[in-house]
Protein backbone atom coordinates (compact mmCIF):
# COMPACT_ATOMS: atom_id res chain seq x y z
CA UNK A 1 0.00 0.00 0.00
CA UNK A 2 1.14 3.53 -0.69
CA UNK A 3 -0.50 6.80 0.22
CA UNK A 4 -1.05 9.60 -2.23
CA UNK A 5 1.33 12.57 -2.35
CA UNK A 6 -1.42 14.78 -0.92
CA UNK A 7 -2.06 12.39 1.98
CA UNK A 8 1.69 12.12 2.67
CA UNK A 9 2.01 15.91 2.68
CA UNK A 10 -0.90 16.27 5.13
CA UNK A 11 0.49 13.52 7.36
CA UNK A 12 3.93 15.16 7.47
CA UNK A 13 2.34 18.55 8.24
CA UNK A 14 0.51 16.91 11.15
CA UNK A 15 3.76 15.33 12.38
CA UNK A 16 5.51 18.70 12.23
CA UNK A 17 2.69 20.43 14.12
CA UNK A 18 2.70 17.72 16.81
CA UNK A 19 6.46 18.18 17.19
CA UNK A 20 6.02 21.92 17.62
CA UNK A 21 3.21 21.44 20.16
CA UNK A 22 5.66 19.54 22.34
CA UNK A 23 3.18 16.78 23.17
CA UNK A 24 5.19 14.17 21.30
CA UNK A 25 8.28 13.85 19.13
CA UNK A 26 7.57 12.34 15.71
CA UNK A 27 10.49 11.05 13.67
CA UNK A 28 9.98 10.30 10.00
CA UNK A 29 11.86 8.28 7.42
CA UNK A 30 10.18 10.33 4.68
CA UNK A 31 12.67 12.72 3.07
CA UNK A 32 9.73 15.02 2.27
CA UNK A 33 9.47 15.84 5.97
CA UNK A 34 12.36 18.30 5.64
CA UNK A 35 10.77 20.62 3.05
CA UNK A 36 7.43 20.38 4.87
CA UNK A 37 9.14 21.41 8.12
CA UNK A 38 11.02 24.18 6.32
CA UNK A 39 7.82 25.56 4.78
CA UNK A 40 5.95 25.56 8.10
CA UNK A 41 8.63 26.79 10.47
CA UNK A 42 8.23 30.17 12.06
CA UNK A 43 11.47 29.94 14.07
CA UNK A 44 14.53 30.06 11.80
CA UNK A 45 16.55 28.11 14.36
CA UNK A 46 14.79 24.85 13.43
CA UNK A 47 16.89 22.75 11.08
CA UNK A 48 14.64 20.77 8.75
CA UNK A 49 15.73 17.18 8.25
CA UNK A 50 13.79 13.99 7.77
CA UNK A 51 15.42 12.16 10.65
CA UNK A 52 15.48 14.75 13.43
CA UNK A 53 14.45 18.35 13.80
CA UNK A 54 16.70 19.99 16.41
CA UNK A 55 16.80 23.69 17.16
CA UNK A 56 20.16 25.32 16.55
CA UNK A 57 21.38 28.79 15.73
CA UNK A 58 24.80 27.64 14.52
CA UNK A 59 25.06 28.16 10.71
CA UNK A 60 27.64 25.37 10.45
CA UNK A 61 25.11 22.91 11.87
CA UNK A 62 22.55 24.11 9.36
CA UNK A 63 25.11 23.53 6.59
CA UNK A 64 25.69 20.02 7.95
CA UNK A 65 21.93 19.38 7.90
CA UNK A 66 21.86 20.28 4.21
CA UNK A 67 24.75 17.89 3.57
CA UNK A 68 23.20 14.97 5.44
CA UNK A 69 19.63 15.88 4.56
CA UNK A 70 17.36 13.87 2.37
CA UNK A 71 17.21 10.20 1.65
CA UNK A 72 20.11 8.46 3.38
CA UNK A 73 19.92 5.24 1.34
CA UNK A 74 23.48 4.28 0.52
CA UNK A 75 24.66 7.72 1.66
CA UNK A 76 24.53 7.33 5.45
CA UNK A 77 23.12 3.90 6.05
CA UNK A 78 22.39 0.57 4.42
CA UNK A 79 20.00 -2.28 5.05
CA UNK A 80 21.58 -5.43 6.50
CA UNK A 81 19.71 -8.72 6.26
CA UNK A 82 20.01 -11.48 8.90
CA UNK A 83 22.29 -13.41 6.50
CA UNK A 84 24.42 -10.21 6.32
CA UNK A 85 23.47 -9.30 2.74
CA UNK A 86 23.68 -5.54 2.18
CA UNK A 87 21.15 -3.34 0.37
CA UNK A 88 21.00 0.46 -0.02
CA UNK A 89 18.31 0.69 2.68
CA UNK A 90 15.61 -1.35 4.37
CA UNK A 91 12.97 -0.14 1.92
CA UNK A 92 14.70 -1.29 -1.28
CA UNK A 93 13.44 -4.52 -2.85
CA UNK A 94 15.57 -7.59 -2.14
CA UNK A 95 16.86 -8.47 -5.62
CA UNK A 96 20.25 -9.63 -6.84
CA UNK A 97 20.51 -6.43 -8.89
CA UNK A 98 20.29 -4.31 -5.74
CA UNK A 99 22.34 -6.55 -3.48
CA UNK A 100 25.55 -4.69 -2.67
CA UNK A 101 27.44 -7.59 -1.13
CA UNK A 102 27.66 -9.56 2.08
CA UNK A 103 29.37 -8.52 5.32
CA UNK A 104 30.90 -11.96 5.77
CA UNK A 105 32.26 -12.33 2.24
CA UNK A 106 32.99 -8.83 0.95
CA UNK A 107 35.07 -5.83 2.00
CA UNK A 108 32.65 -3.33 3.54
CA UNK A 109 34.91 -0.32 2.95
CA UNK A 110 35.24 -1.20 -0.72
CA UNK A 111 31.47 -1.61 -1.06
CA UNK A 112 30.83 1.70 0.71
CA UNK A 113 33.31 3.70 -1.37
CA UNK A 114 33.33 1.96 -4.76
CA UNK A 115 29.99 0.26 -5.41
CA UNK A 116 28.48 1.97 -8.48
CA UNK A 117 24.97 2.06 -7.06
CA UNK A 118 26.16 3.69 -3.82
CA UNK A 119 28.32 6.18 -5.73
CA UNK A 120 25.22 7.17 -7.73
CA UNK A 121 23.03 7.43 -4.62
CA UNK A 122 25.56 9.78 -3.02
CA UNK A 123 25.44 12.17 -5.99
CA UNK A 124 22.30 14.32 -5.81
CA UNK A 125 23.25 15.99 -9.10
CA UNK A 126 22.10 12.78 -10.84
CA UNK A 127 18.50 13.12 -9.62
CA UNK A 128 16.03 13.39 -12.50
CA UNK A 129 12.97 15.49 -13.26
CA UNK A 130 11.46 17.45 -10.37
CA UNK A 131 13.72 15.87 -7.74
CA UNK A 132 16.82 17.00 -9.66
CA UNK A 133 15.65 20.59 -10.08
CA UNK A 134 13.77 21.00 -6.80
CA UNK A 135 14.91 23.73 -4.42
CA UNK A 136 14.72 21.12 -1.64
CA UNK A 137 16.89 18.46 -3.29
CA UNK A 138 19.67 18.88 -0.72
CA UNK A 139 17.38 18.47 2.28
CA UNK A 140 15.00 16.00 0.60
CA UNK A 141 15.85 14.51 -2.78
CA UNK A 142 12.92 12.12 -2.53
CA UNK A 143 12.86 8.48 -1.44
CA UNK A 144 15.20 6.56 -3.71
CA UNK A 145 13.60 3.21 -2.83
CA UNK A 146 10.15 4.48 -3.87
CA UNK A 147 11.60 5.91 -7.09
CA UNK A 148 13.25 2.56 -7.85
CA UNK A 149 10.16 0.52 -6.96
CA UNK A 150 7.93 2.50 -9.29
CA UNK A 151 10.35 3.42 -12.10
CA UNK A 152 13.18 0.85 -11.82
CA UNK A 153 15.62 3.77 -11.53
CA UNK A 154 17.14 5.11 -8.30
CA UNK A 155 17.47 8.61 -9.82
CA UNK A 156 13.85 8.86 -11.00
CA UNK A 157 11.47 11.29 -9.32
CA UNK A 158 9.79 10.16 -6.11
CA UNK A 159 6.08 9.83 -6.94
CA UNK A 160 5.26 10.15 -3.23
CA UNK A 161 6.08 13.86 -3.20
CA UNK A 162 3.37 16.48 -3.62
CA UNK A 163 5.61 18.17 -6.23
CA UNK A 164 5.54 14.94 -8.28
CA UNK A 165 1.79 14.42 -8.11
CA UNK A 166 1.68 14.34 -11.92
CA UNK A 167 4.00 11.29 -11.87
CA UNK A 168 1.72 9.67 -9.25
CA UNK A 169 -1.29 10.18 -11.51
CA UNK A 170 0.61 8.81 -14.53
CA UNK A 171 1.46 5.72 -12.51
CA UNK A 172 -2.15 5.19 -11.49
CA UNK A 173 -3.14 5.24 -15.16
CA UNK A 174 -0.43 2.70 -16.08
CA UNK A 175 -0.85 0.24 -13.21
CA UNK A 176 -3.39 -2.47 -14.02
CA UNK A 177 -3.37 -4.09 -10.57
CA UNK A 178 -4.33 -1.42 -8.08
CA UNK A 179 -7.30 -0.43 -5.99
CA UNK A 180 -7.80 3.15 -4.89
CA UNK A 181 -9.32 3.78 -1.47
CA UNK A 182 -11.76 6.58 -0.65
CA UNK A 183 -8.91 8.79 0.59
CA UNK A 184 -6.62 8.36 -2.43
CA UNK A 185 -4.34 5.63 -1.08
CA UNK A 186 -3.45 2.79 -3.41
CA UNK A 187 -3.29 -0.92 -2.85
CA UNK A 188 -0.87 -2.10 -5.51
CA UNK A 189 -0.20 -5.66 -6.64
CA UNK A 190 3.48 -5.66 -7.63
CA UNK A 191 3.68 -9.44 -8.14
CA UNK A 192 3.35 -9.07 -11.89
CA UNK A 193 6.18 -6.55 -12.05
mmCIF file of C-alpha atoms in Angstrom:
data_model
loop_
_atom_site.group_PDB
_atom_site.id
_atom_site.type_symbol
_atom_site.label_atom_id
_atom_site.label_comp_id
_atom_site.label_asym_id
_atom_site.label_seq_id
_atom_site.Cartn_x
_atom_site.Cartn_y
_atom_site.Cartn_z
ATOM 1 C CA UNK A 1 0.000 0.000 0.000
ATOM 2 C CA UNK A 2 1.137 3.527 -0.686
ATOM 3 C CA UNK A 3 -0.502 6.796 0.223
ATOM 4 C CA UNK A 4 -1.054 9.604 -2.228
ATOM 5 C CA UNK A 5 1.326 12.572 -2.348
ATOM 6 C CA UNK A 6 -1.421 14.785 -0.922
ATOM 7 C CA UNK A 7 -2.059 12.394 1.984
ATOM 8 C CA UNK A 8 1.691 12.118 2.666
ATOM 9 C CA UNK A 9 2.011 15.910 2.679
ATOM 10 C CA UNK A 10 -0.905 16.271 5.128
ATOM 11 C CA UNK A 11 0.490 13.521 7.364
ATOM 12 C CA UNK A 12 3.928 15.162 7.472
ATOM 13 C CA UNK A 13 2.343 18.546 8.239
ATOM 14 C CA UNK A 14 0.511 16.907 11.153
ATOM 15 C CA UNK A 15 3.763 15.332 12.376
ATOM 16 C CA UNK A 16 5.506 18.704 12.231
ATOM 17 C CA UNK A 17 2.685 20.428 14.116
ATOM 18 C CA UNK A 18 2.704 17.723 16.807
ATOM 19 C CA UNK A 19 6.461 18.180 17.186
ATOM 20 C CA UNK A 20 6.021 21.917 17.624
ATOM 21 C CA UNK A 21 3.212 21.442 20.162
ATOM 22 C CA UNK A 22 5.663 19.542 22.340
ATOM 23 C CA UNK A 23 3.181 16.781 23.175
ATOM 24 C CA UNK A 24 5.187 14.174 21.301
ATOM 25 C CA UNK A 25 8.276 13.849 19.130
ATOM 26 C CA UNK A 26 7.570 12.340 15.712
ATOM 27 C CA UNK A 27 10.488 11.055 13.668
ATOM 28 C CA UNK A 28 9.980 10.303 10.000
ATOM 29 C CA UNK A 29 11.864 8.284 7.421
ATOM 30 C CA UNK A 30 10.176 10.325 4.678
ATOM 31 C CA UNK A 31 12.672 12.722 3.066
ATOM 32 C CA UNK A 32 9.731 15.016 2.266
ATOM 33 C CA UNK A 33 9.475 15.840 5.970
ATOM 34 C CA UNK A 34 12.361 18.298 5.642
ATOM 35 C CA UNK A 35 10.772 20.622 3.045
ATOM 36 C CA UNK A 36 7.427 20.382 4.870
ATOM 37 C CA UNK A 37 9.143 21.414 8.120
ATOM 38 C CA UNK A 38 11.018 24.179 6.320
ATOM 39 C CA UNK A 39 7.818 25.555 4.779
ATOM 40 C CA UNK A 40 5.946 25.558 8.099
ATOM 41 C CA UNK A 41 8.625 26.788 10.473
ATOM 42 C CA UNK A 42 8.232 30.174 12.063
ATOM 43 C CA UNK A 43 11.472 29.941 14.068
ATOM 44 C CA UNK A 44 14.532 30.060 11.803
ATOM 45 C CA UNK A 45 16.554 28.106 14.365
ATOM 46 C CA UNK A 46 14.791 24.853 13.434
ATOM 47 C CA UNK A 47 16.893 22.746 11.079
ATOM 48 C CA UNK A 48 14.637 20.767 8.752
ATOM 49 C CA UNK A 49 15.735 17.180 8.248
ATOM 50 C CA UNK A 50 13.793 13.985 7.767
ATOM 51 C CA UNK A 51 15.424 12.156 10.650
ATOM 52 C CA UNK A 52 15.476 14.754 13.433
ATOM 53 C CA UNK A 53 14.449 18.345 13.802
ATOM 54 C CA UNK A 54 16.701 19.987 16.411
ATOM 55 C CA UNK A 55 16.799 23.689 17.164
ATOM 56 C CA UNK A 56 20.161 25.321 16.552
ATOM 57 C CA UNK A 57 21.385 28.788 15.732
ATOM 58 C CA UNK A 58 24.798 27.638 14.518
ATOM 59 C CA UNK A 59 25.061 28.161 10.715
ATOM 60 C CA UNK A 60 27.644 25.373 10.452
ATOM 61 C CA UNK A 61 25.114 22.906 11.871
ATOM 62 C CA UNK A 62 22.549 24.115 9.356
ATOM 63 C CA UNK A 63 25.106 23.535 6.594
ATOM 64 C CA UNK A 64 25.691 20.024 7.955
ATOM 65 C CA UNK A 65 21.932 19.383 7.900
ATOM 66 C CA UNK A 66 21.855 20.283 4.210
ATOM 67 C CA UNK A 67 24.755 17.895 3.574
ATOM 68 C CA UNK A 68 23.200 14.973 5.438
ATOM 69 C CA UNK A 69 19.626 15.876 4.562
ATOM 70 C CA UNK A 70 17.357 13.874 2.374
ATOM 71 C CA UNK A 71 17.211 10.198 1.652
ATOM 72 C CA UNK A 72 20.113 8.458 3.381
ATOM 73 C CA UNK A 73 19.916 5.239 1.342
ATOM 74 C CA UNK A 74 23.483 4.276 0.524
ATOM 75 C CA UNK A 75 24.657 7.717 1.661
ATOM 76 C CA UNK A 76 24.535 7.327 5.449
ATOM 77 C CA UNK A 77 23.117 3.899 6.050
ATOM 78 C CA UNK A 78 22.388 0.566 4.424
ATOM 79 C CA UNK A 79 19.995 -2.277 5.055
ATOM 80 C CA UNK A 80 21.580 -5.429 6.495
ATOM 81 C CA UNK A 81 19.713 -8.717 6.264
ATOM 82 C CA UNK A 82 20.010 -11.483 8.904
ATOM 83 C CA UNK A 83 22.285 -13.415 6.505
ATOM 84 C CA UNK A 84 24.420 -10.213 6.316
ATOM 85 C CA UNK A 85 23.474 -9.303 2.737
ATOM 86 C CA UNK A 86 23.680 -5.544 2.176
ATOM 87 C CA UNK A 87 21.147 -3.340 0.374
ATOM 88 C CA UNK A 88 20.999 0.463 -0.020
ATOM 89 C CA UNK A 89 18.312 0.692 2.682
ATOM 90 C CA UNK A 90 15.614 -1.347 4.370
ATOM 91 C CA UNK A 91 12.969 -0.137 1.918
ATOM 92 C CA UNK A 92 14.700 -1.291 -1.278
ATOM 93 C CA UNK A 93 13.440 -4.521 -2.854
ATOM 94 C CA UNK A 94 15.568 -7.593 -2.143
ATOM 95 C CA UNK A 95 16.858 -8.468 -5.619
ATOM 96 C CA UNK A 96 20.251 -9.634 -6.841
ATOM 97 C CA UNK A 97 20.512 -6.433 -8.894
ATOM 98 C CA UNK A 98 20.295 -4.313 -5.741
ATOM 99 C CA UNK A 99 22.339 -6.551 -3.476
ATOM 100 C CA UNK A 100 25.555 -4.688 -2.673
ATOM 101 C CA UNK A 101 27.445 -7.587 -1.128
ATOM 102 C CA UNK A 102 27.663 -9.563 2.079
ATOM 103 C CA UNK A 103 29.365 -8.519 5.324
ATOM 104 C CA UNK A 104 30.901 -11.961 5.773
ATOM 105 C CA UNK A 105 32.262 -12.327 2.242
ATOM 106 C CA UNK A 106 32.990 -8.828 0.948
ATOM 107 C CA UNK A 107 35.070 -5.826 1.999
ATOM 108 C CA UNK A 108 32.649 -3.326 3.542
ATOM 109 C CA UNK A 109 34.908 -0.323 2.953
ATOM 110 C CA UNK A 110 35.240 -1.199 -0.717
ATOM 111 C CA UNK A 111 31.471 -1.605 -1.064
ATOM 112 C CA UNK A 112 30.830 1.703 0.714
ATOM 113 C CA UNK A 113 33.312 3.698 -1.367
ATOM 114 C CA UNK A 114 33.332 1.964 -4.764
ATOM 115 C CA UNK A 115 29.991 0.263 -5.412
ATOM 116 C CA UNK A 116 28.483 1.970 -8.480
ATOM 117 C CA UNK A 117 24.965 2.061 -7.057
ATOM 118 C CA UNK A 118 26.156 3.694 -3.821
ATOM 119 C CA UNK A 119 28.315 6.178 -5.725
ATOM 120 C CA UNK A 120 25.221 7.168 -7.727
ATOM 121 C CA UNK A 121 23.029 7.429 -4.617
ATOM 122 C CA UNK A 122 25.561 9.779 -3.016
ATOM 123 C CA UNK A 123 25.438 12.168 -5.992
ATOM 124 C CA UNK A 124 22.299 14.323 -5.809
ATOM 125 C CA UNK A 125 23.249 15.990 -9.098
ATOM 126 C CA UNK A 126 22.096 12.780 -10.836
ATOM 127 C CA UNK A 127 18.496 13.118 -9.625
ATOM 128 C CA UNK A 128 16.027 13.393 -12.501
ATOM 129 C CA UNK A 129 12.973 15.490 -13.258
ATOM 130 C CA UNK A 130 11.459 17.447 -10.366
ATOM 131 C CA UNK A 131 13.724 15.867 -7.741
ATOM 132 C CA UNK A 132 16.816 17.003 -9.663
ATOM 133 C CA UNK A 133 15.648 20.591 -10.078
ATOM 134 C CA UNK A 134 13.768 20.997 -6.799
ATOM 135 C CA UNK A 135 14.908 23.733 -4.423
ATOM 136 C CA UNK A 136 14.720 21.118 -1.637
ATOM 137 C CA UNK A 137 16.891 18.462 -3.293
ATOM 138 C CA UNK A 138 19.666 18.877 -0.718
ATOM 139 C CA UNK A 139 17.378 18.465 2.276
ATOM 140 C CA UNK A 140 15.003 16.001 0.604
ATOM 141 C CA UNK A 141 15.846 14.507 -2.785
ATOM 142 C CA UNK A 142 12.917 12.116 -2.529
ATOM 143 C CA UNK A 143 12.860 8.485 -1.443
ATOM 144 C CA UNK A 144 15.204 6.557 -3.710
ATOM 145 C CA UNK A 145 13.598 3.211 -2.825
ATOM 146 C CA UNK A 146 10.155 4.479 -3.869
ATOM 147 C CA UNK A 147 11.604 5.905 -7.087
ATOM 148 C CA UNK A 148 13.246 2.559 -7.847
ATOM 149 C CA UNK A 149 10.165 0.524 -6.957
ATOM 150 C CA UNK A 150 7.930 2.499 -9.292
ATOM 151 C CA UNK A 151 10.348 3.415 -12.101
ATOM 152 C CA UNK A 152 13.177 0.851 -11.817
ATOM 153 C CA UNK A 153 15.618 3.770 -11.534
ATOM 154 C CA UNK A 154 17.135 5.112 -8.302
ATOM 155 C CA UNK A 155 17.475 8.608 -9.823
ATOM 156 C CA UNK A 156 13.849 8.860 -11.004
ATOM 157 C CA UNK A 157 11.465 11.295 -9.324
ATOM 158 C CA UNK A 158 9.794 10.159 -6.108
ATOM 159 C CA UNK A 159 6.084 9.835 -6.945
ATOM 160 C CA UNK A 160 5.258 10.146 -3.233
ATOM 161 C CA UNK A 161 6.082 13.859 -3.204
ATOM 162 C CA UNK A 162 3.372 16.479 -3.621
ATOM 163 C CA UNK A 163 5.611 18.168 -6.226
ATOM 164 C CA UNK A 164 5.541 14.944 -8.281
ATOM 165 C CA UNK A 165 1.787 14.419 -8.110
ATOM 166 C CA UNK A 166 1.677 14.336 -11.918
ATOM 167 C CA UNK A 167 3.998 11.286 -11.872
ATOM 168 C CA UNK A 168 1.724 9.667 -9.251
ATOM 169 C CA UNK A 169 -1.291 10.178 -11.513
ATOM 170 C CA UNK A 170 0.612 8.806 -14.530
ATOM 171 C CA UNK A 171 1.462 5.715 -12.512
ATOM 172 C CA UNK A 172 -2.147 5.190 -11.489
ATOM 173 C CA UNK A 173 -3.136 5.243 -15.159
ATOM 174 C CA UNK A 174 -0.433 2.702 -16.077
ATOM 175 C CA UNK A 175 -0.855 0.244 -13.207
ATOM 176 C CA UNK A 176 -3.385 -2.471 -14.020
ATOM 177 C CA UNK A 177 -3.371 -4.093 -10.571
ATOM 178 C CA UNK A 178 -4.330 -1.424 -8.076
ATOM 179 C CA UNK A 179 -7.304 -0.428 -5.988
ATOM 180 C CA UNK A 180 -7.797 3.145 -4.886
ATOM 181 C CA UNK A 181 -9.320 3.780 -1.467
ATOM 182 C CA UNK A 182 -11.760 6.575 -0.654
ATOM 183 C CA UNK A 183 -8.910 8.794 0.594
ATOM 184 C CA UNK A 184 -6.615 8.362 -2.427
ATOM 185 C CA UNK A 185 -4.342 5.633 -1.078
ATOM 186 C CA UNK A 186 -3.450 2.794 -3.411
ATOM 187 C CA UNK A 187 -3.295 -0.923 -2.852
ATOM 188 C CA UNK A 188 -0.868 -2.104 -5.512
ATOM 189 C CA UNK A 189 -0.199 -5.656 -6.645
ATOM 190 C CA UNK A 190 3.476 -5.662 -7.631
ATOM 191 C CA UNK A 191 3.683 -9.444 -8.137
ATOM 192 C CA UNK A 192 3.347 -9.071 -11.888
ATOM 193 C CA UNK A 193 6.184 -6.547 -12.045
#
